[in-house]
Amino acid sequence: MNEQIKIATRQSYGEALVELGKENENIVVLDADLSSATKTEFFAKEFPERFFDMGIAEQDMLSTAAGFATCNKIPYVSTFAVFAAGRAYDQIRNSICYPNLNVKICATHSGITVGEDGATHQMLEDIAMMRALPNMTVLCPCDDVQTKWAIKEISKIKGPVYVRMSRLSTPIIYEKEQKFEIGKAVQIGEGTKASIIATGDVVCEAIKAKEELEKQGIFTRVIDMHTIKPIDKEMIIKCAKETEKIITIEDHNIIGGLGSSVCEVVAEEYPCKVIRMGIKDTFGQSGKAEELMKYYEITAENIIKEVNI
Amino acid sequence: MKITDCKELEKIAKEIRKNIIKQVYEAKSGHPGGSLSCADILTVLYFNQMNVSEKEPEDSARDRFVLSKGHCSPALYATLAEKGFFPKEELTTFRKIHSKLQGHPDKNKMPGVDMTTGSLGQGLSVANGMALSSKLNHDGYRVYCLLGDGEIEEGQIWEAAMTSSKYNLDNLCAILDYNGLQIDGKVEEVKGLDNIEGKWKSFGFNTIVVDGHNIEQLIDAFETAKMTKGKPSIIIAKTIKGKGVSFMENKAEWHGKAPKEEEYKLAMEELEADKN
């Protein structure tokens, strides 16, 4: 993990879209007056004829994307997670997922790490809502390399996809050559003391915790669950069998997100104790991302404590 | 095949009305009122205006139709069956388990349905996406979108109207089925549609007001819309909810109710006798 260079996944998204736009002329991009924040502005500059600023009208944007998809375009739709999954939920449900249309919803600014904007802008329920929708694939990439892979990879699968990205700049975890597969988690380390299953912008916290614990002679493993749906059942069962405990961590409400997804699998397949770390069924508040992560207890230090209990 | 004879189109509309009543009667549920009010509009679209073929329902060059008021599916199904997209015998499966004829239209189940609808207020946005796609590829197809007058109480319709206008979607033609009634009563009283033509005009639409049961006026309106360049059009079709069945006409209670056996017989007799 390279902590010297930090990049926000939204930045990686913007860059990946331009590359994708060059390769595939069916890609169209829609944004709702936030292109400078979601970074779709890079695509807009390169391909103005294929970029549509829909104004502050997210419901209209998602349904328009559905219309594009019925005509064999591949729309990538961006706004903040709270306005995509939240404001336009019915449009995503009825006009995208039910007809199984090829719309890629790329939501940035998810989670508590939005920071200063406060609770109204900190989306903490989107994984729960999006994974409950039939036909939907849900991805939550954790770094620059993985985000660029994800943005390209989802253009190859047919059907709706929700990609959850962050505002916060996070370290680069993977080498450029790293291979990923939708629905296959990445295992980092072989330790058996605990499996730390993480997703999105807190995967780096899990890795930091693992490295610190190693210095104390405690060996854990980190599971980067970049795909929330379909969830990697095999990996979860393997961890349940091989490690003393499972800890999940996410920048999301502990209800309905990664922790719940993991619990569903072990409850059915290999019952064991799961400790769910995340935002504990509360709304956030304004503050610096780092301060909020500490306050809501989703840092490496908090993970270390849980491992050592 | 384009039908230009108004008398013949009226006959088709009558068949569509009968099949609307049949479907709702057989299903013992559904929405006859708004389906009957848009029967003439659908007849003109599918038999006189739109470039669609039952032989190639997925032809990428075809004109598109979005039934934004998806609960009026009986009207769309009756029209598609009349056009030959599927056998008329299947109309009796409306709203029944494993049927192509879902309560609200499902594009993946029913050939000829261009968009899945049901949750009100979303169709015009979808139609915009189709129209933008047509422009982007220079495909030249036109997009039609039927809106309910109760439906346009949804705010998204007006978001979409701004989009149609911003992108000068002259390949888009919306039709407002202005029958004046919704479930709770008069649209005017439930929410209010004061100066509806002015509203659409101020949103940048070319507006055309017609009698929505006059085939000739409808054809003229669609032709005018086609010739209007640089802006989207909306045909404000003044209609009668329940049109064609005397006891259903202008009655909000027939929005979403199936006729009983006696009522069914009476409705079919009236439609057969062509009292329109």
mmCIF file with all atom_site columns, N, CA and C in Angstrom, chain B residues 236-270:
data_model
loop_
_atom_site.group_PDB
_atom_site.id
_atom_site.type_symbol
_atom_site.label_atom_id
_atom_site.label_alt_id
_atom_site.label_comp_id
_atom_site.label_asym_id
_atom_site.label_entity_id
_atom_site.label_seq_id
_atom_site.pdbx_PDB_ins_code
_atom_site.Cartn_x
_atom_site.Cartn_y
_atom_site.Cartn_z
_atom_site.occupancy
_atom_site.B_iso_or_equiv
_atom_site.pdbx_formal_charge
_atom_site.auth_seq_id
_atom_site.auth_comp_id
_atom_site.auth_asym_id
_atom_site.auth_atom_id
_atom_site.pdbx_PDB_model_num
ATOM 1   N N  . ILE B 1 236 ? -52.238 18.499 -26.735 1.00 0.00 ? 236 ILE B N  1
ATOM 2   C CA . ILE B 1 236 ? -53.145 18.475 -25.586 1.00 0.00 ? 236 ILE B CA 1
ATOM 3   C C  . ILE B 1 236 ? -54.483 17.977 -26.109 1.00 0.00 ? 236 ILE B C  1
ATOM 4   N N  . ALA B 1 237 ? -54.748 16.697 -25.833 1.00 0.00 ? 237 ALA B N  1
ATOM 5   C CA . ALA B 1 237 ? -55.933 16.047 -26.391 1.00 0.00 ? 237 ALA B CA 1
ATOM 6   C C  . ALA B 1 237 ? -57.061 16.073 -25.367 1.00 0.00 ? 237 ALA B C  1
ATOM 7   N N  . LYS B 1 238 ? -58.064 16.870 -25.668 1.00 0.00 ? 238 LYS B N  1
ATOM 8   C CA . LYS B 1 238 ? -59.207 16.934 -24.757 1.00 0.00 ? 238 LYS B CA 1
ATOM 9   C C  . LYS B 1 238 ? -60.025 15.663 -24.940 1.00 0.00 ? 238 LYS B C  1
ATOM 10  N N  . THR B 1 239 ? -60.148 14.920 -23.869 1.00 0.00 ? 239 THR B N  1
ATOM 11  C CA . THR B 1 239 ? -60.792 13.612 -23.968 1.00 0.00 ? 239 THR B CA 1
ATOM 12  C C  . THR B 1 239 ? -61.864 13.436 -22.894 1.00 0.00 ? 239 THR B C  1
ATOM 13  N N  . ILE B 1 240 ? -62.576 12.347 -23.023 1.00 0.00 ? 240 ILE B N  1
ATOM 14  C CA . ILE B 1 240 ? -63.599 11.993 -22.028 1.00 0.00 ? 240 ILE B CA 1
ATOM 15  C C  . ILE B 1 240 ? -63.183 10.682 -21.391 1.00 0.00 ? 240 ILE B C  1
ATOM 16  N N  . LYS B 1 241 ? -63.023 10.726 -20.079 1.00 0.00 ? 241 LYS B N  1
ATOM 17  C CA . LYS B 1 241 ? -62.681 9.485  -19.370 1.00 0.00 ? 241 LYS B CA 1
ATOM 18  C C  . LYS B 1 241 ? -63.836 8.500  -19.522 1.00 0.00 ? 241 LYS B C  1
ATOM 19  N N  . GLY B 1 242 ? -63.503 7.269  -19.894 1.00 0.00 ? 242 GLY B N  1
ATOM 20  C CA . GLY B 1 242 ? -64.553 6.257  -20.090 1.00 0.00 ? 242 GLY B CA 1
ATOM 21  C C  . GLY B 1 242 ? -65.251 6.354  -21.436 1.00 0.00 ? 242 GLY B C  1
ATOM 22  N N  . LYS B 1 243 ? -64.692 7.119  -22.367 1.00 0.00 ? 243 LYS B N  1
ATOM 23  C CA . LYS B 1 243 ? -65.342 7.402  -23.660 1.00 0.00 ? 243 LYS B CA 1
ATOM 24  C C  . LYS B 1 243 ? -65.840 6.138  -24.382 1.00 0.00 ? 243 LYS B C  1
ATOM 25  N N  . GLY B 1 244 ? -67.106 6.172  -24.747 1.00 0.00 ? 244 GLY B N  1
ATOM 26  C CA . GLY B 1 244 ? -67.683 5.079  -25.525 1.00 0.00 ? 244 GLY B CA 1
ATOM 27  C C  . GLY B 1 244 ? -68.640 4.206  -24.734 1.00 0.00 ? 244 GLY B C  1
ATOM 28  N N  . VAL B 1 245 ? -68.513 4.255  -23.412 1.00 0.00 ? 245 VAL B N  1
ATOM 29  C CA . VAL B 1 245 ? -69.426 3.479  -22.559 1.00 0.00 ? 245 VAL B CA 1
ATOM 30  C C  . VAL B 1 245 ? -70.160 4.487  -21.676 1.00 0.00 ? 245 VAL B C  1
ATOM 31  N N  . SER B 1 246 ? -71.458 4.669  -21.960 1.00 0.00 ? 246 SER B N  1
ATOM 32  C CA . SER B 1 246 ? -72.201 5.796  -21.373 1.00 0.00 ? 246 SER B CA 1
ATOM 33  C C  . SER B 1 246 ? -72.069 5.896  -19.854 1.00 0.00 ? 246 SER B C  1
ATOM 34  N N  . PHE B 1 247 ? -72.191 4.754  -19.178 1.00 0.00 ? 247 PHE B N  1
ATOM 35  C CA . PHE B 1 247 ? -72.179 4.832  -17.705 1.00 0.00 ? 247 PHE B CA 1
ATOM 36  C C  . PHE B 1 247 ? -70.771 5.000  -17.126 1.00 0.00 ? 247 PHE B C  1
ATOM 37  N N  . MET B 1 248 ? -69.766 4.892  -17.969 1.00 0.00 ? 248 MET B N  1
ATOM 38  C CA . MET B 1 248 ? -68.393 5.111  -17.493 1.00 0.00 ? 248 MET B CA 1
ATOM 39  C C  . MET B 1 248 ? -67.913 6.537  -17.789 1.00 0.00 ? 248 MET B C  1
ATOM 40  N N  . GLU B 1 249 ? -68.593 7.186  -18.735 1.00 0.00 ? 249 GLU B N  1
ATOM 41  C CA . GLU B 1 249 ? -68.102 8.494  -19.192 1.00 0.00 ? 249 GLU B CA 1
ATOM 42  C C  . GLU B 1 249 ? -68.133 9.546  -18.083 1.00 0.00 ? 249 GLU B C  1
ATOM 43  N N  . ASN B 1 250 ? -67.000 10.219 -17.969 1.00 0.00 ? 250 ASN B N  1
ATOM 44  C CA . ASN B 1 250 ? -66.841 11.315 -17.001 1.00 0.00 ? 250 ASN B CA 1
ATOM 45  C C  . ASN B 1 250 ? -67.097 10.910 -15.549 1.00 0.00 ? 250 ASN B C  1
ATOM 46  N N  . LYS B 1 251 ? -66.776 9.668  -15.250 1.00 0.00 ? 251 LYS B N  1
ATOM 47  C CA . LYS B 1 251 ? -66.964 9.185  -13.880 1.00 0.00 ? 251 LYS B CA 1
ATOM 48  C C  . LYS B 1 251 ? -65.602 8.730  -13.322 1.00 0.00 ? 251 LYS B C  1
ATOM 49  N N  . ALA B 1 252 ? -65.130 9.444  -12.306 1.00 0.00 ? 252 ALA B N  1
ATOM 50  C CA . ALA B 1 252 ? -63.826 9.108  -11.724 1.00 0.00 ? 252 ALA B CA 1
ATOM 51  C C  . ALA B 1 252 ? -63.813 7.697  -11.153 1.00 0.00 ? 252 ALA B C  1
ATOM 52  N N  . GLU B 1 253 ? -64.972 7.231  -10.706 1.00 0.00 ? 253 GLU B N  1
ATOM 53  C CA . GLU B 1 253 ? -65.033 5.890  -10.082 1.00 0.00 ? 253 GLU B CA 1
ATOM 54  C C  . GLU B 1 253 ? -64.626 4.782  -11.054 1.00 0.00 ? 253 GLU B C  1
ATOM 55  N N  . TRP B 1 254 ? -64.702 5.058  -12.362 1.00 0.00 ? 254 TRP B N  1
ATOM 56  C CA . TRP B 1 254 ? -64.299 4.049  -13.343 1.00 0.00 ? 254 TRP B CA 1
ATOM 57  C C  . TRP B 1 254 ? -62.815 4.134  -13.697 1.00 0.00 ? 254 TRP B C  1
ATOM 58  N N  . HIS B 1 255 ? -62.080 4.865  -12.896 1.00 0.00 ? 255 HIS B N  1
ATOM 59  C CA . HIS B 1 255 ? -60.629 4.940  -13.121 1.00 0.00 ? 255 HIS B CA 1
ATOM 60  C C  . HIS B 1 255 ? -60.009 3.541  -13.045 1.00 0.00 ? 255 HIS B C  1
ATOM 61  N N  . GLY B 1 256 ? -60.317 2.849  -11.945 1.00 0.00 ? 256 GLY B N  1
ATOM 62  C CA . GLY B 1 256 ? -59.666 1.558  -11.741 1.00 0.00 ? 256 GLY B CA 1
ATOM 63  C C  . GLY B 1 256 ? -60.603 0.515  -11.210 1.00 0.00 ? 256 GLY B C  1
ATOM 64  N N  . LYS B 1 257 ? -61.658 0.232  -11.980 1.00 0.00 ? 257 LYS B N  1
ATOM 65  C CA . LYS B 1 257 ? -62.673 -0.714 -11.509 1.00 0.00 ? 257 LYS B CA 1
ATOM 66  C C  . LYS B 1 257 ? -63.129 -1.574 -12.678 1.00 0.00 ? 257 LYS B C  1
ATOM 67  N N  . ALA B 1 258 ? -63.369 -2.851 -12.402 1.00 0.00 ? 258 ALA B N  1
ATOM 68  C CA . ALA B 1 258 ? -63.836 -3.735 -13.475 1.00 0.00 ? 258 ALA B CA 1
ATOM 69  C C  . ALA B 1 258 ? -65.366 -3.776 -13.495 1.00 0.00 ? 258 ALA B C  1
ATOM 70  N N  . PRO B 1 259 ? -65.941 -3.888 -14.703 1.00 0.00 ? 259 PRO B N  1
ATOM 71  C CA . PRO B 1 259 ? -67.403 -3.992 -14.771 1.00 0.00 ? 259 PRO B CA 1
ATOM 72  C C  . PRO B 1 259 ? -67.883 -5.370 -14.296 1.00 0.00 ? 259 PRO B C  1
ATOM 73  N N  . LYS B 1 260 ? -69.062 -5.371 -13.686 1.00 0.00 ? 260 LYS B N  1
ATOM 74  C CA . LYS B 1 260 ? -69.695 -6.653 -13.329 1.00 0.00 ? 260 LYS B CA 1
ATOM 75  C C  . LYS B 1 260 ? -70.323 -7.217 -14.602 1.00 0.00 ? 260 LYS B C  1
ATOM 76  N N  . GLU B 1 261 ? -70.871 -8.433 -14.524 1.00 0.00 ? 261 GLU B N  1
ATOM 77  C CA . GLU B 1 261 ? -71.346 -9.100 -15.736 1.00 0.00 ? 261 GLU B CA 1
ATOM 78  C C  . GLU B 1 261 ? -72.380 -8.274 -16.504 1.00 0.00 ? 261 GLU B C  1
ATOM 79  N N  . GLU B 1 262 ? -73.356 -7.751 -15.762 1.00 0.00 ? 262 GLU B N  1
ATOM 80  C CA . GLU B 1 262 ? -74.401 -6.957 -16.420 1.00 0.00 ? 262 GLU B CA 1
ATOM 81  C C  . GLU B 1 262 ? -73.811 -5.711 -17.067 1.00 0.00 ? 262 GLU B C  1
ATOM 82  N N  . GLU B 1 263 ? -72.916 -5.092 -16.336 1.00 0.00 ? 263 GLU B N  1
ATOM 83  C CA . GLU B 1 263 ? -72.278 -3.872 -16.856 1.00 0.00 ? 263 GLU B CA 1
ATOM 84  C C  . GLU B 1 263 ? -71.425 -4.195 -18.080 1.00 0.00 ? 263 GLU B C  1
ATOM 85  N N  . TYR B 1 264 ? -70.779 -5.337 -18.023 1.00 0.00 ? 264 TYR B N  1
ATOM 86  C CA . TYR B 1 264 ? -69.959 -5.767 -19.160 1.00 0.00 ? 264 TYR B CA 1
ATOM 87  C C  . TYR B 1 264 ? -70.818 -5.931 -20.405 1.00 0.00 ? 264 TYR B C  1
ATOM 88  N N  . LYS B 1 265 ? -71.911 -6.626 -20.245 1.00 0.00 ? 265 LYS B N  1
ATOM 89  C CA . LYS B 1 265 ? -72.800 -6.856 -21.396 1.00 0.00 ? 265 LYS B CA 1
ATOM 90  C C  . LYS B 1 265 ? -73.299 -5.540 -21.977 1.00 0.00 ? 265 LYS B C  1
ATOM 91  N N  . LEU B 1 266 ? -73.705 -4.670 -21.072 1.00 0.00 ? 266 LEU B N  1
ATOM 92  C CA . LEU B 1 266 ? -74.225 -3.375 -21.498 1.00 0.00 ? 266 LEU B CA 1
ATOM 93  C C  . LEU B 1 266 ? -73.140 -2.572 -22.246 1.00 0.00 ? 266 LEU B C  1
ATOM 94  N N  . ALA B 1 267 ? -71.928 -2.584 -21.681 1.00 0.00 ? 267 ALA B N  1
ATOM 95  C CA . ALA B 1 267 ? -70.816 -1.852 -22.307 1.00 0.00 ? 267 ALA B CA 1
ATOM 96  C C  . ALA B 1 267 ? -70.533 -2.394 -23.702 1.00 0.00 ? 267 ALA B C  1
ATOM 97  N N  . MET B 1 268 ? -70.496 -3.711 -23.825 1.00 0.00 ? 268 MET B N  1
ATOM 98  C CA . MET B 1 268 ? -70.195 -4.315 -25.124 1.00 0.00 ? 268 MET B CA 1
ATOM 99  C C  . MET B 1 268 ? -71.310 -4.018 -26.133 1.00 0.00 ? 268 MET B C  1
ATOM 100 N N  . GLU B 1 269 ? -72.549 -4.056 -25.663 1.00 0.00 ? 269 GLU B N  1
ATOM 101 C CA . GLU B 1 269 ? -73.678 -3.719 -26.556 1.00 0.00 ? 269 GLU B CA 1
ATOM 102 C C  . GLU B 1 269 ? -73.544 -2.298 -27.075 1.00 0.00 ? 269 GLU B C  1
ATOM 103 N N  . GLU B 1 270 ? -73.245 -1.398 -26.153 1.00 0.00 ? 270 GLU B N  1
ATOM 104 C CA . GLU B 1 270 ? -73.109 0.020  -26.548 1.00 0.00 ? 270 GLU B CA 1
ATOM 105 C C  . GLU B 1 270 ? -71.993 0.203  -27.562 1.00 0.00 ? 270 GLU B C  1
#
